[in-house]
Tab-separated table of C-alpha atoms in Angstrom:
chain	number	residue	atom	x	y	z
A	1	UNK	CA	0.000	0.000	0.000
A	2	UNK	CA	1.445	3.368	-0.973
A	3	UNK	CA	1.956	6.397	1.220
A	4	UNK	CA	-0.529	8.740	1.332
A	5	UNK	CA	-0.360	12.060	-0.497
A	6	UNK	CA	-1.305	13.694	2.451
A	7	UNK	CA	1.045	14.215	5.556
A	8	UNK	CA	0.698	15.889	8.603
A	9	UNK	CA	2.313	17.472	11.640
A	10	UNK	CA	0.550	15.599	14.299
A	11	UNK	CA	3.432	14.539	15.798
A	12	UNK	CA	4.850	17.575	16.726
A	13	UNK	CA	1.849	19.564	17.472
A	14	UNK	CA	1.178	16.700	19.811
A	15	UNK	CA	4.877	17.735	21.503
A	16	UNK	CA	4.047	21.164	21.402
A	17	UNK	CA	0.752	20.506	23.577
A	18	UNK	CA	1.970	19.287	26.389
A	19	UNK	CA	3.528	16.071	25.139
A	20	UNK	CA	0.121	15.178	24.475
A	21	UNK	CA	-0.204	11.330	23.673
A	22	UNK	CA	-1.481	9.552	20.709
A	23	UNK	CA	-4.103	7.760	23.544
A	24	UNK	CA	-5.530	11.304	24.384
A	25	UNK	CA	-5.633	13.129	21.106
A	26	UNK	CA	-7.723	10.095	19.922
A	27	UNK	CA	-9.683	10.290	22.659
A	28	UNK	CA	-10.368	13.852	22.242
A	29	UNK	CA	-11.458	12.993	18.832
A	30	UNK	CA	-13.025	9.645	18.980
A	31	UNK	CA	-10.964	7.082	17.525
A	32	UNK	CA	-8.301	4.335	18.491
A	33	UNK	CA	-5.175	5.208	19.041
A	34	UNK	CA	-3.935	2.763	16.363
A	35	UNK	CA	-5.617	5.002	14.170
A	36	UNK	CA	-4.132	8.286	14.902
A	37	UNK	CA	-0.278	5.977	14.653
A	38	UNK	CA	-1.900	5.320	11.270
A	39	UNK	CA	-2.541	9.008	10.303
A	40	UNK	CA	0.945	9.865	11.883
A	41	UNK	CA	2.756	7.606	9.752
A	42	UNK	CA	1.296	8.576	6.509
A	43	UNK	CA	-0.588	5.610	6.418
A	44	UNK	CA	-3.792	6.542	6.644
A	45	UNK	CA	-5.555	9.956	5.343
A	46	UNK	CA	-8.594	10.716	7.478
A	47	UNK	CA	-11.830	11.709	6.538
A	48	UNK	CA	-12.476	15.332	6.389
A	49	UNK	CA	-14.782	15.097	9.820
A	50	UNK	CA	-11.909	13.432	11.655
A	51	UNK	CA	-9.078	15.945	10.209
A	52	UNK	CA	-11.064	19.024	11.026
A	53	UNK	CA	-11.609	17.131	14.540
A	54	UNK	CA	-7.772	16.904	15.168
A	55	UNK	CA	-7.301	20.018	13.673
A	56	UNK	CA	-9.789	21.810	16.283
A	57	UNK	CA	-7.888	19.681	19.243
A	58	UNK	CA	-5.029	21.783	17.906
A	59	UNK	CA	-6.830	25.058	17.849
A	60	UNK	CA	-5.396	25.528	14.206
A	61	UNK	CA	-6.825	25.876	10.638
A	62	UNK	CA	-6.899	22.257	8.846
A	63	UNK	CA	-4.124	23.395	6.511
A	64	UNK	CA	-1.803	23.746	9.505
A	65	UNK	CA	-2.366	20.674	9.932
A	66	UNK	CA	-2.830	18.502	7.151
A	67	UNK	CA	-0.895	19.151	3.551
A	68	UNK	CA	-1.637	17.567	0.014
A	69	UNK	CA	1.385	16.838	-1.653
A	70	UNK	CA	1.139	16.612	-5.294
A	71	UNK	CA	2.233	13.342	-7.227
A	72	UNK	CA	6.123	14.264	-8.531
A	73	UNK	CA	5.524	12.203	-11.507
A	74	UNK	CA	2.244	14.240	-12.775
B	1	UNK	CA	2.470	-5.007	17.047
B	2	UNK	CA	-0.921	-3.487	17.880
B	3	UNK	CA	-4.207	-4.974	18.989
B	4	UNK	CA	-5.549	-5.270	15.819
B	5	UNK	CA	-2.424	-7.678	14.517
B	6	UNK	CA	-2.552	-9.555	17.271
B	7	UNK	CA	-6.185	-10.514	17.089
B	8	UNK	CA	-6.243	-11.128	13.258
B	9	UNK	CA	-3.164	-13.314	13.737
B	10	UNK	CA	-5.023	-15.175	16.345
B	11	UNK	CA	-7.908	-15.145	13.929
B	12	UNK	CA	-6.346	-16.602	11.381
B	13	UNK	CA	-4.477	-19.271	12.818
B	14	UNK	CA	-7.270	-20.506	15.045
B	15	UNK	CA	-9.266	-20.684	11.499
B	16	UNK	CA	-6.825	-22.828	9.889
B	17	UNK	CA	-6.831	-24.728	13.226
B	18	UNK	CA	-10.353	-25.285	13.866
B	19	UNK	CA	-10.914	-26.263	10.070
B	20	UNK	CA	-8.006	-28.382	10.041
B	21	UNK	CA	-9.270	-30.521	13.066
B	22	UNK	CA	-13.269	-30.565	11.935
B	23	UNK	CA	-12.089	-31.602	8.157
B	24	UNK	CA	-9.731	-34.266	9.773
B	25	UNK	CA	-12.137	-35.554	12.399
B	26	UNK	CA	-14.907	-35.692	9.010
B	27	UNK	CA	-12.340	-37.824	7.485
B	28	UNK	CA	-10.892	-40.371	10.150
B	29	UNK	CA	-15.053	-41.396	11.391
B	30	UNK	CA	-16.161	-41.164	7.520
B	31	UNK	CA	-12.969	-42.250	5.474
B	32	UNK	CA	-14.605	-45.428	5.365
B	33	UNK	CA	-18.943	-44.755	4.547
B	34	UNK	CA	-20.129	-45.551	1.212
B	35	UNK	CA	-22.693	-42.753	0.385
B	36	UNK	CA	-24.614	-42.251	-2.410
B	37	UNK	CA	-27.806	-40.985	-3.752
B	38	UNK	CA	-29.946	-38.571	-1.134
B	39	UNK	CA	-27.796	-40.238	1.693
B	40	UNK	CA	-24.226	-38.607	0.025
B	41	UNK	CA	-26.304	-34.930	0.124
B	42	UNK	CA	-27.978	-35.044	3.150
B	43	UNK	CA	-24.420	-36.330	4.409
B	44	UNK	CA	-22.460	-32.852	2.975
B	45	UNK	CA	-25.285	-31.014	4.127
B	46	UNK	CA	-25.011	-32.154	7.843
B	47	UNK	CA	-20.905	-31.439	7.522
B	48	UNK	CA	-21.656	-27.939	6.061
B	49	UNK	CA	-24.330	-26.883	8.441
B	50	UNK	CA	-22.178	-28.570	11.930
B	51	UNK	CA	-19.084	-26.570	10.873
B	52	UNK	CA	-20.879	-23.552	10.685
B	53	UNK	CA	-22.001	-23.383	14.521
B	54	UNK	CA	-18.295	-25.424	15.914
B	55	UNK	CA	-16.191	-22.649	13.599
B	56	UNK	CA	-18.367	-19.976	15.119
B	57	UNK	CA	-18.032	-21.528	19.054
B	58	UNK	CA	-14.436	-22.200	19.099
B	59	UNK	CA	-13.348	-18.708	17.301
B	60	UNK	CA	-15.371	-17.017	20.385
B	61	UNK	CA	-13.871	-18.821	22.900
B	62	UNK	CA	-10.181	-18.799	20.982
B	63	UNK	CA	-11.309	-14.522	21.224
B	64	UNK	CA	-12.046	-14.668	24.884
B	65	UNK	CA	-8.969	-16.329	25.812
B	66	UNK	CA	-6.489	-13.895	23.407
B	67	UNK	CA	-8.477	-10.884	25.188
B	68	UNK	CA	-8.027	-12.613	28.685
B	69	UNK	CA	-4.401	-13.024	28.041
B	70	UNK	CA	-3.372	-10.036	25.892
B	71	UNK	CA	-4.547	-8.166	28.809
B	72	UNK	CA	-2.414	-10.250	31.665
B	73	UNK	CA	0.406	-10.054	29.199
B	74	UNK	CA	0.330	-6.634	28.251
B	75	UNK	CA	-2.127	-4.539	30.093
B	76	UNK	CA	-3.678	-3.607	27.398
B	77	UNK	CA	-7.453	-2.367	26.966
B	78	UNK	CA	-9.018	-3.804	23.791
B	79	UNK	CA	-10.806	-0.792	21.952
B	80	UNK	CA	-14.345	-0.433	22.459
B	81	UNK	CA	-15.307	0.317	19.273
B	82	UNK	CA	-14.615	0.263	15.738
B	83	UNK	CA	-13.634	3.220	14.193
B	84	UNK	CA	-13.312	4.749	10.766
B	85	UNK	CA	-10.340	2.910	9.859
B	86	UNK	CA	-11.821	-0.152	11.337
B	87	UNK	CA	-14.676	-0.107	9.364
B	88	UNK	CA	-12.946	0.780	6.266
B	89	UNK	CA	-10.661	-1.901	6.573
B	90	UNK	CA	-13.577	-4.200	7.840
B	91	UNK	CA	-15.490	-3.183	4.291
B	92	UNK	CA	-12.558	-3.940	2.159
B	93	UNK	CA	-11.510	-7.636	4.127
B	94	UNK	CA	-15.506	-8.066	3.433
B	95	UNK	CA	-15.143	-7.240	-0.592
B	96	UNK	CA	-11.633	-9.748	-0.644
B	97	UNK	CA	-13.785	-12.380	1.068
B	98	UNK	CA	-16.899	-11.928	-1.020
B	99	UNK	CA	-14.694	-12.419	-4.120
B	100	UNK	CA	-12.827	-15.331	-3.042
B	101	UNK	CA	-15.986	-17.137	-1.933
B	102	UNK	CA	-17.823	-16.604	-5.432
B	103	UNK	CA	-14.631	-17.526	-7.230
B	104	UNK	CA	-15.358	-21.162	-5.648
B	105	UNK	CA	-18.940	-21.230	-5.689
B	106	UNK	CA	-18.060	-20.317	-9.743
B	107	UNK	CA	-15.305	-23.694	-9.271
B	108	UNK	CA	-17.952	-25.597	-8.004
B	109	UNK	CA	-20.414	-25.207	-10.732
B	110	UNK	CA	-17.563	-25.771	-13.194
B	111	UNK	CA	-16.781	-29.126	-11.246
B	112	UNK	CA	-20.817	-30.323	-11.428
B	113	UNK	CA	-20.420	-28.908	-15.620
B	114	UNK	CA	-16.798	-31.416	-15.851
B	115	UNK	CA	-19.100	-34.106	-14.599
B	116	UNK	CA	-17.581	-34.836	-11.657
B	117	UNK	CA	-19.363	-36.230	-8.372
B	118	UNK	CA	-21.234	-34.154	-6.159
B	119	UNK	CA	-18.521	-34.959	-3.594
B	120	UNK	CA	-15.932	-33.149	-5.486
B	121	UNK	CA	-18.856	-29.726	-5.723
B	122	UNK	CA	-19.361	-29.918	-1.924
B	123	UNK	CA	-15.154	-30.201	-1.162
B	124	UNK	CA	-14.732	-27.196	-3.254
B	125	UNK	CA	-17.725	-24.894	-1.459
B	126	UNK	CA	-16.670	-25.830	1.933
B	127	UNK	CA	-12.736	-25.309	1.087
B	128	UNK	CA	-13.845	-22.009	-0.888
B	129	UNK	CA	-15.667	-20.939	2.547
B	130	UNK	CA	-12.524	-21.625	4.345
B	131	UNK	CA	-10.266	-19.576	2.298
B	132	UNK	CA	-12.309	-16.880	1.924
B	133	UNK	CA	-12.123	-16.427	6.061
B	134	UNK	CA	-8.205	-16.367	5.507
B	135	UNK	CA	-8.120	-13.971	2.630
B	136	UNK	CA	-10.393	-11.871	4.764
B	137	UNK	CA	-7.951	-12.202	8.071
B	138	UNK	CA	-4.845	-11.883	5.751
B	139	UNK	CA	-6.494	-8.650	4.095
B	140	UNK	CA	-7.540	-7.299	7.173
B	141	UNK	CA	-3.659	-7.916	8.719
B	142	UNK	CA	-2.387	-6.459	5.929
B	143	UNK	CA	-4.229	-2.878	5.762
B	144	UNK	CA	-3.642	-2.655	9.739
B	145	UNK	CA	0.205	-2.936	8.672
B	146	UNK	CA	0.923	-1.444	5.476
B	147	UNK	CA	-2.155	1.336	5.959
B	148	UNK	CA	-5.178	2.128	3.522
């Protein structure tokens, strides 16, 4: 399975927040943790509902947050 | 490895377990009967519709006693509930398994076309059953390691 086009800074906003862990942000937002490892790792791309969910944990705008990369071969 | 890898692994060994021992136990106390007729359908019918509730049995108890000792062995909560990346993998495991299944419901027909006993039909439904529950653990271990 390829990596997603879209990444994200979770990681360090989660450092930036108090060392927040993945358990709480995906509390905070409603899913498993194994999900938000998922999103972290490029794994995953969330639905819009969940990114603007993480995004509000945050307090940020969702482009903060999340960024589409564009294919290098197109 | 997360909770989600550990419990399809478990999944998908005790599947190839519990088949293993019904489709051996079939053979050792039946090796031996000469069916035919209505007896040699209402014989596959009995094997198809046993495995059904003993696959279903064991897998819940083979669940309760991963849960029981994933958590002594690692403290670890099981999740409540599925989320979206559950379900999505869930959906696609579901759409591997579907496909697999009618690819040997599709065998079968072509085995009753080939004129070959009914025997041979009923062998390839119930093993087509069976590997469509791997192909839906394997898928489902997969997505939970290499992502969506």
């Amino acid at each position: 399975m390829g990596q997603s086009h879209i990444s994200n800074h979770i990681r360090s906003l989660r450092f930036n927040h108090n060392e927040m862990t993945q358990q709480q942000l995906a509390d905070q937002v409603g899913v498993t943790r194994q999900t938000i490892v998922a999103i972290e790792k490029g794994k995953y791309s969330p639905s819009l509902e969940l990114a603007f969910r993480i995004a509000r944990v945050f307090q940020m705008p969702l482009e903060d947050v999340f960024a589409y990369e564009e294919d290098p071969v197109q | 490895m997360s909770y989600q890898e550990k419990k399809n692994i478990v999944s998908l060994i005790s599947t190839i377990l519990i088949f293993g021992s019904y489709c051996g136990a079939v053979y050792v106390r039946y090796n031996d009967a000469n069916l035919a007729g209505a007896e040699l359908f209402r014989f596959w019918g009995a094997v198809i519709l046993i495995l059904i509730p003993v696959t279903i049995v064991a897998k819940v108890i083979i669940e309760i006693i991963f849960i029981i000792i994933n958590r002594i062995a690692t403290k670890e909560v099981e999740p409540s509930f599925a989320d979206e990346l559950d379900k999505l993998i869930e959906l696609k495991a579901m759409r591997m398994s579907y496909f697999v299944f009618v690819l040997g419901f599709l065998l079968a027909m072509v085995s009753l076309v080939l004129r070959m006993t009914p025997s041979v039909m009923f062998v390839i439904l119930i093993f087509s059953g069976f590997i469509s529950d791997v192909a839906s653990s394997v898928t489902r271990l997969y997505h939970y390691r290499k992502g969506v």
